Amino acid sequence: MSFNAYAARERGGALEPFDYDADPLGADDVEIEITHCGICHSDVHLVDDDWGISRYPLVPGHEIVGVVKAKGDDAEVEIGARVGVGWQRGSCGECEWCERDEENVCPDMRATCVDGYGGFADRIRIDGRFVLPIPERISSEAAGPLFCGGVTVFAPALRWMIDAKTKVGVVGVGGLGHLALQFSRAMGCETTAFSSTPAKEEEARGFGADRFVVSTDAGEMKSARNLVDFLLVTASADIDWRAHLAALRPNGVMCVVGAPPSPICLPAGAYHVGQKTVTGSAIGSPRAIRETLQFAADHGVRPQTELYPFEEADRALARTRANEARYRVVLGR
Amino acid sequence: MSFNAYAARERGGALEPFDYDADPLGADDVEIEITHCGICHSDVHLVDDDWGISRYPLVPGHEIVGVVKAKGDDAEVEIGARVGVGWQRGSCGECEWCERDEENVCPDMRATCVDGYGGFADRIRIDGRFVLPIPERISSEAAGPLFCGGVTVFAPALRWMIDAKTKVGVVGVGGLGHLALQFSRAMGCETTAFSSTPAKEEEARGFGADRFVVSTDAGEMKSARNLVDFLLVTASADIDWRAHLAALRPNGVMCVVGAPPSPICLPAGAYHVGQKTVTGSAIGSPRAIRETLQFAADHGVRPQTELYPFEEADRALARTRANEARYRVVLGR
């Protein structure tokens, strides 16, 4: 069976039509007819092979939404169900992390667009463990970005047990940040947005920020010292790490979910005083995606999207590459 | 009342006799007749003003052990009790951290040798909240190093909820590391020592290491990948941070308690894959010191010490400065 996709044939290459023969449908597998697919900045990194893990032809797309068309005997989804898929397409299923529903850190985790062809396509066949139903209240256009961008910012809140008493900071008001601000407000947290772009203040407040700090203004950063317990860095640019760490209150945690190009450098003393923590996050497990979708459905957290037809995948990817998307690009048909 | 101490009169200066008039004994204060005082590498940093916080004359010594000679009406200790004092001599007593028994991260924390004169002396007067009784089974010579070195390595185990299932690594087999190895073994943890000095293997195993990794050997570090859940970095030298982070299993935590001179630089991707965490630690609160002493008493954790008379404080400090101590120098009378 031939699936119709859009692929980059080489590093940095334009997305062009690409047909491939699907693998046979295994007992655990699900075949999805794709209606929508969000575009994440990591799709750009994959097309450009910024992480040295890409294989070509490369079909991007790991914020996949569609309808179940076929399934293997053991797959636990219903034909006709509206479902989605995120960054992960597989894991070993046997290690201690898989057994704890933390497949996202399984050493044999398989990525949707690296260990197979992704969601810029009309169909996909994929392990049913990574196919999750979408709550009715969330439209298919809005659902896509929750499968990667959404869980990326919400999973750390689960892992670090954020609650309404936590003072939250969000660095970067973009595809990830505009979702993080909404989640933070919905959790009842006092929320501060940090951005290098003063013009984003009004929108940031609209998404949920109680306070807006211009992160490139030394004076504003100084006044923001000792301000937040949890600082989610969604920016994929290099920032003044020391100034941002100083925004943490004692025992505070800085969680980096963006992909800044240069190493994060901090003196040991900056960690010691106030017992600061810097951590990363690996998107999120299927369970975390489920919780993200449910929380978003219950609290009205929705990505702000721009819709493009699949045929314009290359132009849509260019908007994401140029950081022009406000705030998340979605392909739809 | 005049107290007889040893002080550096200037940055890097030799320790010389120094008498000072004690402050009046406040209602909360305790006067201790000092019998022993451990020497910590941070005493060297203070004498040398490496952190830009020193005030001269500077009396080092924050692993103080002695006997209560006098007390204010409100101080909750017994005259004649054997007690000790660590890095902290005061805090605001009112902030949320003080109220949670986390005085070590109180923004107004006062340090024993910075905001007053330390324990290289015959007596000290100090806020009784920071004066803790010493369990009978611990000798006065052994007790000193537990008040700073001991709590520095044990408090992170409390904060990060280490238990017998945690695979622990200890980087550096020195004043801190030799205690950390003992604590780890006593907690029942599978324990790996990382050291740049192959000759320390036998002693490291004696202190509690099940495995010894030469941290400067790329091949050994490669075979140590994905080995530990919690890596306590006690070394105060620059290490290969990326190789050490790679020794962490998924969701692993690297806790830095040493004071390496250069910044800790790690790419964001090294944090993301496996959701790694880097954190610091601020020695420990009075409660943590209490728990450290009790655990050490119950499980036979003891520093290996070298005893010098107080009159030889300068020579003893030089041993610590030169990293020649095996493993902790204590002044005694």
XYZ file of C-alpha atoms in Angstrom:
666
model
C 0.000 0.000 0.000
C 1.427 3.338 -1.053
C 1.282 6.397 1.207
C 1.680 9.934 -0.113
C 4.015 12.113 1.891
C 6.226 15.205 1.684
C 9.911 14.631 2.252
C 13.256 16.383 2.253
C 15.570 14.306 0.056
C 18.724 15.781 1.528
C 19.946 17.948 4.353
C 18.055 21.255 4.265
C 16.219 20.161 1.128
C 12.797 21.459 0.083
C 9.787 19.324 0.987
C 8.601 17.526 -2.127
C 6.007 14.836 -2.807
C 7.304 11.413 -1.812
C 5.429 8.127 -2.005
C 6.431 5.106 -0.008
C 5.202 1.569 0.489
C 3.880 1.138 4.001
C 5.147 -1.670 6.195
C 2.613 -4.450 6.795
C 0.147 -3.659 9.579
C 1.402 -5.513 12.681
C -0.812 -6.888 15.429
C -0.129 -3.851 17.638
C -0.265 -1.319 14.814
C -2.764 1.304 13.847
C -3.274 2.944 10.475
C -4.296 6.576 10.688
C -5.766 8.690 7.922
C -4.113 12.000 8.671
C -6.250 15.131 8.688
C -3.881 17.548 10.411
C -0.243 17.785 11.399
C 1.339 20.527 13.491
C 4.793 21.848 12.668
C 7.309 21.983 15.456
C 10.664 23.727 15.395
C 12.273 20.329 15.779
C 10.922 19.462 12.311
C 13.181 22.222 11.022
C 16.106 20.805 13.004
C 15.412 17.375 11.536
C 15.206 18.608 7.933
C 18.455 20.519 8.516
C 20.039 17.564 10.388
C 21.088 19.911 13.188
C 21.277 16.997 15.609
C 23.102 14.535 13.355
C 20.328 11.951 13.646
C 18.382 12.552 10.429
C 17.900 10.000 7.639
C 16.769 10.948 4.152
C 14.298 10.965 2.560
C 12.982 12.594 5.738
C 9.247 13.029 6.233
C 8.730 15.548 9.077
C 5.650 15.837 11.247
C 5.173 14.548 14.781
C 2.035 16.402 15.829
C -0.197 14.071 13.899
C -3.989 14.046 14.049
C -6.341 11.833 12.123
C -8.837 9.009 12.135
C -8.165 5.296 12.684
C -8.742 3.456 9.420
C -7.331 0.043 10.225
C -5.781 -1.758 13.178
C -3.998 -4.945 14.130
C -5.735 -7.460 16.395
C -3.951 -6.324 19.553
C -4.161 -2.557 19.086
C -6.400 -0.959 21.696
C -8.105 1.746 19.660
C -11.412 1.887 17.828
C -11.757 2.120 14.072
C -13.053 5.615 13.331
C -11.634 7.131 16.513
C -10.038 10.573 16.314
C -6.471 10.112 17.508
C -3.014 11.625 17.493
C 0.680 10.764 17.618
C 3.596 12.763 18.988
C 7.407 12.574 18.884
C 7.522 8.897 19.793
C 6.569 5.964 17.615
C 8.042 3.146 19.687
C 10.026 1.921 22.679
C 11.252 -1.413 23.994
C 8.178 -1.956 26.166
C 10.153 -3.995 28.679
C 12.614 -1.773 30.518
C 11.993 -0.235 33.929
C 11.081 3.082 32.327
C 8.563 1.571 29.928
C 7.072 -0.332 32.852
C 6.664 2.944 34.740
C 4.911 4.626 31.793
C 8.021 6.688 31.083
C 8.583 5.442 27.542
C 9.968 8.854 26.611
C 13.228 8.022 28.406
C 13.405 4.394 27.262
C 16.935 3.877 25.943
C 15.368 2.285 22.836
C 12.849 5.048 22.239
C 12.027 5.387 18.538
C 11.210 8.771 17.079
C 8.305 9.281 14.719
C 10.257 11.103 12.007
C 13.673 9.506 12.540
C 12.915 5.818 12.853
C 10.236 5.969 10.173
C 8.302 8.433 8.046
C 6.376 11.192 9.830
C 3.063 12.924 9.561
C 3.450 15.194 6.533
C 1.520 12.515 4.696
C -1.951 11.179 4.007
C -1.521 8.133 6.214
C 0.763 6.548 8.755
C 1.080 3.097 10.317
C 2.365 3.122 13.847
C 2.513 1.186 17.118
C -0.872 1.625 18.808
C 0.724 2.261 22.224
C 1.692 5.681 20.905
C -1.681 6.490 19.377
C -3.889 8.455 21.758
C -7.547 9.466 21.575
C -8.371 13.168 21.395
C -10.972 14.616 23.776
C -14.071 15.765 21.943
C -13.758 19.399 22.997
C -10.418 19.852 21.237
C -10.615 20.499 17.498
C -8.314 18.538 15.222
C -6.503 21.717 14.229
C -5.841 22.575 17.873
C -4.974 19.036 18.912
C -1.835 18.623 16.799
C 0.391 21.101 18.639
C -0.632 19.602 21.981
C 0.970 16.266 21.017
C 4.451 17.755 21.053
C 4.500 21.440 22.019
C 1.764 20.981 24.601
C 3.177 17.953 26.357
C 6.669 19.447 26.206
C 5.596 22.314 28.434
C 3.058 20.412 30.564
C 5.049 17.255 31.368
C 7.612 19.217 33.445
C 4.752 20.579 35.542
C 3.728 17.005 36.302
C 7.273 15.828 36.969
C 8.159 18.743 39.245
C 4.783 18.766 40.973
C 3.813 22.320 40.122
C 0.688 23.544 41.856
C -1.111 26.821 42.445
C 1.422 27.832 45.105
C 4.316 27.637 42.634
C 5.484 30.940 41.199
C 6.120 30.183 37.534
C 8.248 31.934 34.945
C 8.138 31.222 31.218
C 11.088 32.311 29.086
C 10.124 32.876 25.465
C 6.679 33.693 24.121
C 6.475 31.502 21.031
C 5.120 28.142 19.960
C 5.935 26.551 23.321
C 5.772 29.621 25.511
C 2.277 30.720 24.535
C 1.033 27.292 25.591
C 3.083 27.291 28.792
C 1.593 30.622 29.836
C -1.908 29.239 29.341
C -1.172 26.064 31.302
C 0.406 28.070 34.106
C -2.552 30.404 34.387
C -4.956 27.465 34.278
C -3.054 25.824 37.147
C -3.581 28.987 39.170
C 0.097 29.930 39.314
C 1.418 33.454 39.613
C 3.007 33.673 36.172
C 5.777 35.834 34.753
C 6.684 35.933 31.066
C 10.315 36.660 30.131
C 10.873 37.721 26.535
C 13.494 39.572 24.550
C 10.675 41.154 22.521
C 8.926 43.997 24.387
C 6.189 44.034 21.734
C 4.974 40.641 22.917
C 3.875 41.956 26.297
C 0.205 42.381 25.471
C -0.144 38.945 23.934
C 1.824 37.366 26.763
C -0.594 38.892 29.247
C -3.461 37.632 27.137
C -2.101 34.097 27.325
C -1.777 34.259 31.093
C 1.197 36.322 32.256
C 0.640 38.426 35.357
C 3.978 40.122 34.791
C 6.216 40.705 31.796
C 10.000 41.030 32.027
C 12.169 42.137 29.110
C 14.885 39.525 29.454
C 17.523 41.517 27.579
C 17.120 44.512 29.899
C 19.647 44.172 32.711
C 17.661 46.468 34.973
C 14.455 44.484 34.534
C 16.306 41.211 35.103
C 17.817 42.642 38.258
C 14.383 43.530 39.563
C 13.216 40.017 38.692
C 15.740 38.336 41.000
C 14.353 35.835 43.449
C 10.985 35.935 41.699
C 9.969 32.426 40.628
C 10.148 28.846 41.871
C 9.980 27.229 38.464
C 11.365 28.757 35.288
C 10.480 27.032 32.046
C 12.911 28.046 29.298
C 11.092 27.584 26.010
C 13.386 29.859 24.005
C 15.667 28.179 21.507
C 18.123 31.068 21.570
C 21.109 31.611 23.822
C 20.107 33.621 26.879
C 21.934 35.090 29.867
C 21.788 31.901 31.927
C 23.182 33.446 35.074
C 20.654 36.277 35.092
C 17.844 33.815 34.499
C 19.064 31.466 37.248
C 19.099 34.472 39.557
C 15.369 34.882 38.896
C 14.847 31.656 40.840
C 13.917 31.710 44.494
C 15.663 29.309 46.899
C 15.293 25.658 45.844
C 14.082 26.885 42.452
C 14.185 24.806 39.281
C 15.022 25.960 35.773
C 13.692 23.504 33.217
C 15.058 23.889 29.706
C 12.732 22.634 26.973
C 14.045 24.754 24.117
C 17.159 23.951 22.139
C 19.591 26.861 22.538
C 22.570 26.461 20.212
C 25.394 27.094 22.708
C 26.132 25.197 25.920
C 24.498 26.327 29.134
C 27.357 27.616 31.320
C 26.890 28.378 34.999
C 29.395 28.599 37.850
C 29.036 26.058 40.651
C 28.439 28.864 43.124
C 25.308 29.915 41.238
C 23.931 26.430 41.887
C 24.972 26.339 45.552
C 23.516 29.606 46.797
C 19.813 28.901 47.173
C 20.267 25.305 45.979
C 19.310 25.973 42.375
C 18.550 23.224 39.860
C 18.799 23.080 36.068
C 17.037 20.263 34.302
C 15.959 19.144 30.863
C 12.865 17.384 29.686
C 12.293 14.713 27.054
C 8.940 15.844 25.618
C 6.617 13.417 27.385
C 5.339 9.850 27.628
C 2.008 8.672 26.209
C 0.598 9.010 29.723
C 1.837 12.603 29.912
C 0.261 13.336 26.509
C -3.030 11.900 27.758
C -2.891 14.159 30.820
C -1.926 17.149 28.689
C -4.900 16.624 26.391
C -7.293 16.165 29.292
C -6.028 19.235 31.143
C -6.183 21.305 27.962
C -9.700 20.083 27.240
C -10.859 20.853 30.783
C -9.242 24.282 31.038
C -9.515 25.698 27.538
C -5.787 25.655 26.804
C -5.462 25.885 23.030
C -2.625 26.680 20.672
C -2.992 29.758 18.518
C -2.603 28.298 15.039
C -2.096 29.185 11.393
C -3.557 26.633 8.985
C -1.912 25.658 5.693
C -2.849 22.924 3.243
C -0.530 19.920 3.144
C 0.453 20.892 -0.393
C 2.088 23.998 1.077
C 4.162 22.049 3.596
C 7.412 23.577 2.387
C 6.161 27.152 2.723
C 4.651 26.361 6.110
C 7.936 24.877 7.337
C 9.702 28.034 6.181
C 7.451 30.118 8.445
C 8.433 27.986 11.403
C 12.104 28.150 10.418
C 11.883 31.953 10.254
C 10.102 32.128 13.636
C 7.251 33.940 11.907
C 4.483 31.616 13.066
C 1.983 33.135 15.513
C 2.242 30.799 17.227
C 2.023 27.336 15.757
C 1.664 26.243 12.148
C -0.681 23.356 11.363
C -1.149 21.536 8.079
C -4.710 20.448 7.385
C -6.886 18.956 4.746
C 35.535 39.056 77.813
C 38.463 38.321 75.549
C 38.569 35.246 73.299
C 41.823 33.877 71.866
C 41.673 33.016 68.216
C 43.831 32.546 65.120
C 43.186 34.924 62.271
C 44.402 35.880 58.832
C 44.929 39.650 58.863
C 44.782 39.983 55.116
C 43.952 38.044 52.002
C 45.988 34.823 51.973
C 47.731 35.855 55.190
C 49.214 33.387 57.695
C 47.066 32.455 60.681
C 48.346 34.317 63.726
C 47.117 34.720 67.282
C 44.260 37.221 67.474
C 42.317 38.215 70.563
C 38.928 39.830 70.383
C 36.296 41.044 72.779
C 33.220 38.871 72.594
C 29.817 40.415 72.029
C 27.538 40.320 75.069
C 25.754 36.990 75.490
C 22.219 37.489 74.132
C 19.118 35.709 75.391
C 19.306 33.185 72.523
C 23.075 32.834 72.608
C 25.357 30.070 73.734
C 29.003 30.293 74.724
C 31.039 27.270 73.756
C 34.463 26.325 75.044
C 35.969 24.898 71.886
C 37.836 21.590 72.114
C 38.053 20.733 68.403
C 37.564 22.379 65.051
C 37.679 20.642 61.675
C 39.271 22.341 58.686
C 37.259 22.504 55.500
C 38.513 23.500 52.085
C 36.176 26.466 52.259
C 38.307 27.794 55.131
C 41.114 28.048 52.577
C 38.781 29.831 50.150
C 37.800 32.259 52.904
C 41.376 33.026 53.938
C 42.211 33.561 50.269
C 38.980 35.533 49.654
C 38.276 33.399 46.588
C 34.595 34.231 46.812
C 34.914 37.966 47.444
C 32.980 37.751 50.717
C 35.797 37.664 53.274
C 36.385 40.273 55.988
C 39.668 40.605 57.844
C 40.847 39.805 60.420
C 39.296 36.481 59.389
C 39.038 33.669 61.920
C 38.336 30.430 59.995
C 36.709 27.329 61.389
C 33.116 26.194 60.929
C 33.317 22.586 62.097
C 33.301 23.587 65.729
C 33.023 21.177 68.644
C 33.081 22.012 72.327
C 31.233 22.246 75.597
C 28.530 24.733 76.568
C 29.933 27.086 79.201
C 27.237 29.731 79.355
C 23.880 30.450 77.789
C 21.221 33.115 77.510
C 17.827 32.565 79.123
C 16.121 31.479 75.914
C 18.802 29.186 74.503
C 17.672 25.574 74.453
C 20.870 23.778 75.356
C 22.282 22.482 78.634
C 25.343 23.873 80.317
C 28.029 21.212 80.001
C 26.532 19.643 76.879
C 28.881 18.570 74.112
C 27.799 20.505 71.033
C 28.877 21.692 67.632
C 28.382 24.468 65.075
C 28.650 24.370 61.279
C 28.746 26.901 58.430
C 25.767 28.883 59.683
C 25.618 31.139 62.691
C 22.316 32.866 62.029
C 19.284 33.476 59.814
C 16.242 35.742 59.877
C 14.089 33.162 61.655
C 10.933 34.501 60.043
C 10.953 33.762 56.325
C 9.186 30.812 54.712
C 12.471 28.905 54.519
C 13.331 29.417 58.172
C 9.805 28.327 59.037
C 10.323 25.126 57.063
C 13.618 24.355 58.856
C 15.562 25.317 55.737
C 17.594 28.105 57.324
C 20.488 27.246 55.011
C 18.669 28.942 52.120
C 17.356 31.870 54.142
C 18.192 35.015 52.155
C 19.596 36.485 55.394
C 21.674 33.456 56.316
C 24.747 34.480 58.318
C 27.953 32.498 57.969
C 30.021 31.485 60.969
C 33.347 32.822 59.681
C 32.071 35.679 57.532
C 29.514 37.390 59.720
C 31.622 36.900 62.837
C 34.726 35.140 64.070
C 34.971 31.374 63.568
C 36.126 28.342 65.471
C 39.919 28.564 65.330
C 39.633 29.913 68.852
C 39.207 28.913 72.461
C 35.616 30.102 72.655
C 32.731 31.321 70.570
C 29.386 32.969 71.297
C 26.679 32.103 68.849
C 22.908 31.893 68.310
C 21.735 28.722 70.066
C 19.492 27.723 67.141
C 22.683 26.786 65.311
C 24.251 24.887 68.204
C 23.510 21.173 68.060
C 24.146 18.356 70.530
C 26.552 15.591 69.516
C 25.471 11.950 69.917
C 27.523 10.161 72.554
C 28.958 7.572 70.181
C 30.727 10.176 68.052
C 34.054 11.399 69.413
C 34.717 15.122 69.468
C 37.530 14.707 66.961
C 35.222 12.858 64.565
C 32.267 15.144 65.123
C 33.801 18.329 63.720
C 33.949 17.296 60.054
C 30.364 16.053 60.189
C 29.119 19.593 60.887
C 30.135 20.806 57.438
C 31.658 18.039 55.290
C 29.248 15.439 56.603
C 26.052 17.403 56.201
C 27.233 18.699 52.824
C 27.203 15.168 51.404
C 24.272 13.815 53.435
C 21.763 16.666 53.014
C 21.448 16.045 49.251
C 20.531 12.430 50.003
C 17.681 13.703 52.169
C 16.563 16.335 49.671
C 16.616 13.972 46.694
C 15.156 11.061 48.627
C 17.974 8.618 48.059
C 17.249 5.100 49.230
C 18.734 1.633 48.885
C 17.374 1.320 45.315
C 19.317 4.382 44.156
C 22.531 3.699 42.266
C 24.959 6.275 43.616
C 28.157 7.699 42.190
C 30.629 9.836 44.123
C 33.096 11.975 42.164
C 36.253 12.709 44.140
C 37.668 10.672 47.001
C 38.726 13.374 49.432
C 37.450 15.151 52.500
C 33.862 15.105 51.243
C 34.036 12.041 49.023
C 35.329 9.635 51.659
C 32.341 10.539 53.820
C 29.899 10.319 50.904
C 31.092 6.802 50.100
C 30.488 5.734 53.691
C 27.021 7.289 53.795
C 26.118 5.688 50.484
C 27.231 2.241 51.613
C 25.407 2.650 54.921
C 22.219 3.534 53.020
C 22.565 0.265 51.129
C 23.167 1.882 47.746
C 25.162 0.323 44.935
C 28.061 2.782 44.986
C 30.614 3.800 42.372
C 33.606 6.019 43.120
C 34.914 8.259 40.325
C 38.429 9.608 40.857
C 41.231 10.985 38.737
C 43.695 9.178 41.032
C 43.913 5.434 40.320
C 45.920 4.951 43.538
C 42.833 5.793 45.586
C 40.958 2.698 44.458
C 41.735 0.546 47.473
C 40.809 3.220 49.978
C 37.680 4.104 48.019
C 36.586 0.484 48.184
C 37.358 0.489 51.886
C 35.065 3.482 52.392
C 32.230 1.807 50.532
C 32.702 1.812 46.765
C 31.552 -1.317 44.949
C 33.169 -0.048 41.767
C 35.961 2.380 40.960
C 36.133 4.410 37.756
C 39.200 6.412 36.721
C 37.424 9.587 35.667
C 40.223 10.838 33.431
C 40.244 7.608 31.408
C 37.928 8.070 28.418
C 37.488 4.332 28.013
C 36.470 3.817 31.632
C 34.079 6.758 31.474
C 32.540 5.315 28.331
C 31.927 2.021 30.085
C 30.399 3.932 32.988
C 27.662 5.487 30.852
C 24.125 5.065 32.099
C 25.417 3.717 35.411
C 24.061 5.813 38.285
C 20.874 7.595 39.322
C 22.554 10.106 41.595
C 26.033 11.497 41.093
C 27.491 13.545 43.918
C 30.358 15.695 42.651
C 32.587 16.395 45.631
C 35.655 17.318 43.579
C 36.663 20.949 43.608
C 38.499 20.615 40.300
C 37.170 21.059 36.784
C 35.992 17.753 35.383
C 34.609 16.563 32.038
C 31.019 17.518 32.807
C 29.574 15.945 29.708
C 31.206 12.580 30.354
C 30.043 12.664 33.958
C 26.480 13.621 32.984
C 26.524 10.664 30.609
C 27.150 8.407 33.609
C 23.603 9.214 34.735
C 20.742 6.900 33.947
C 17.431 8.380 32.726
C 15.993 10.944 35.161
C 19.367 10.996 36.921
C 20.572 13.862 39.098
C 24.076 15.291 39.339
C 24.509 17.213 42.572
C 27.555 19.452 42.746
C 28.833 20.081 46.266
C 32.436 20.887 45.398
C 33.626 24.255 44.158
C 35.197 23.723 40.721
C 36.886 26.919 39.525
C 35.424 27.107 35.989
C 31.758 27.252 34.993
C 29.876 24.025 34.425
C 29.066 23.963 30.707
C 26.641 21.467 29.210
C 24.631 21.547 25.978
C 20.844 21.620 26.303
C 20.619 18.322 24.455
C 22.620 16.602 27.189
C 19.905 17.645 29.628
C 17.026 16.633 27.369
C 18.012 13.093 26.467
C 17.128 11.057 29.555
C 15.859 14.166 31.367
C 19.057 14.858 33.288
C 19.305 17.285 36.186
C 22.204 19.309 37.600
C 21.774 20.821 41.016
C 23.740 22.462 43.789
C 23.459 22.196 47.521
C 23.840 24.768 50.265
C 25.538 22.650 52.959
C 22.555 21.918 55.199
C 20.123 23.272 57.764
C 20.389 22.618 61.507
C 17.792 19.891 61.039
C 19.900 18.298 58.317
C 22.958 18.452 60.580
C 20.979 16.727 63.319
C 19.968 13.958 60.919
C 23.524 13.671 59.631
C 24.893 13.231 63.145
C 22.252 10.681 64.062
C 22.738 8.664 60.879
C 26.507 8.746 61.313
C 26.172 7.668 64.946
C 23.843 4.814 64.053
C 25.814 3.533 61.067
C 29.425 4.105 62.042
C 30.114 6.789 59.439
C 33.237 8.610 60.617
C 35.701 10.963 58.966
C 39.265 9.790 58.704
C 41.102 12.582 60.489
C 44.534 14.020 61.161
C 44.782 15.850 64.485
C 46.832 19.034 64.994
C 47.040 21.304 68.020
C 45.356 24.692 67.613
C 48.772 26.348 67.838
C 49.605 24.707 64.497
C 46.501 26.043 62.767
C 48.498 27.657 59.996
C 50.414 24.483 59.165
C 47.215 22.456 59.347
C 45.447 24.846 56.967
C 48.367 24.495 54.572
C 47.799 20.728 54.433
C 44.192 21.294 53.468
C 45.202 23.926 50.925
C 47.677 21.468 49.358
C 45.074 18.675 49.297
C 47.423 16.570 51.397
C 44.977 15.772 54.194
C 43.887 12.128 54.456
C 41.121 12.963 54.641
C 40.133 15.693 57.020
C 42.271 17.855 59.300
C 41.019 18.599 62.798
C 42.452 20.995 65.344
C 42.194 19.792 68.934
C 43.278 20.626 72.400
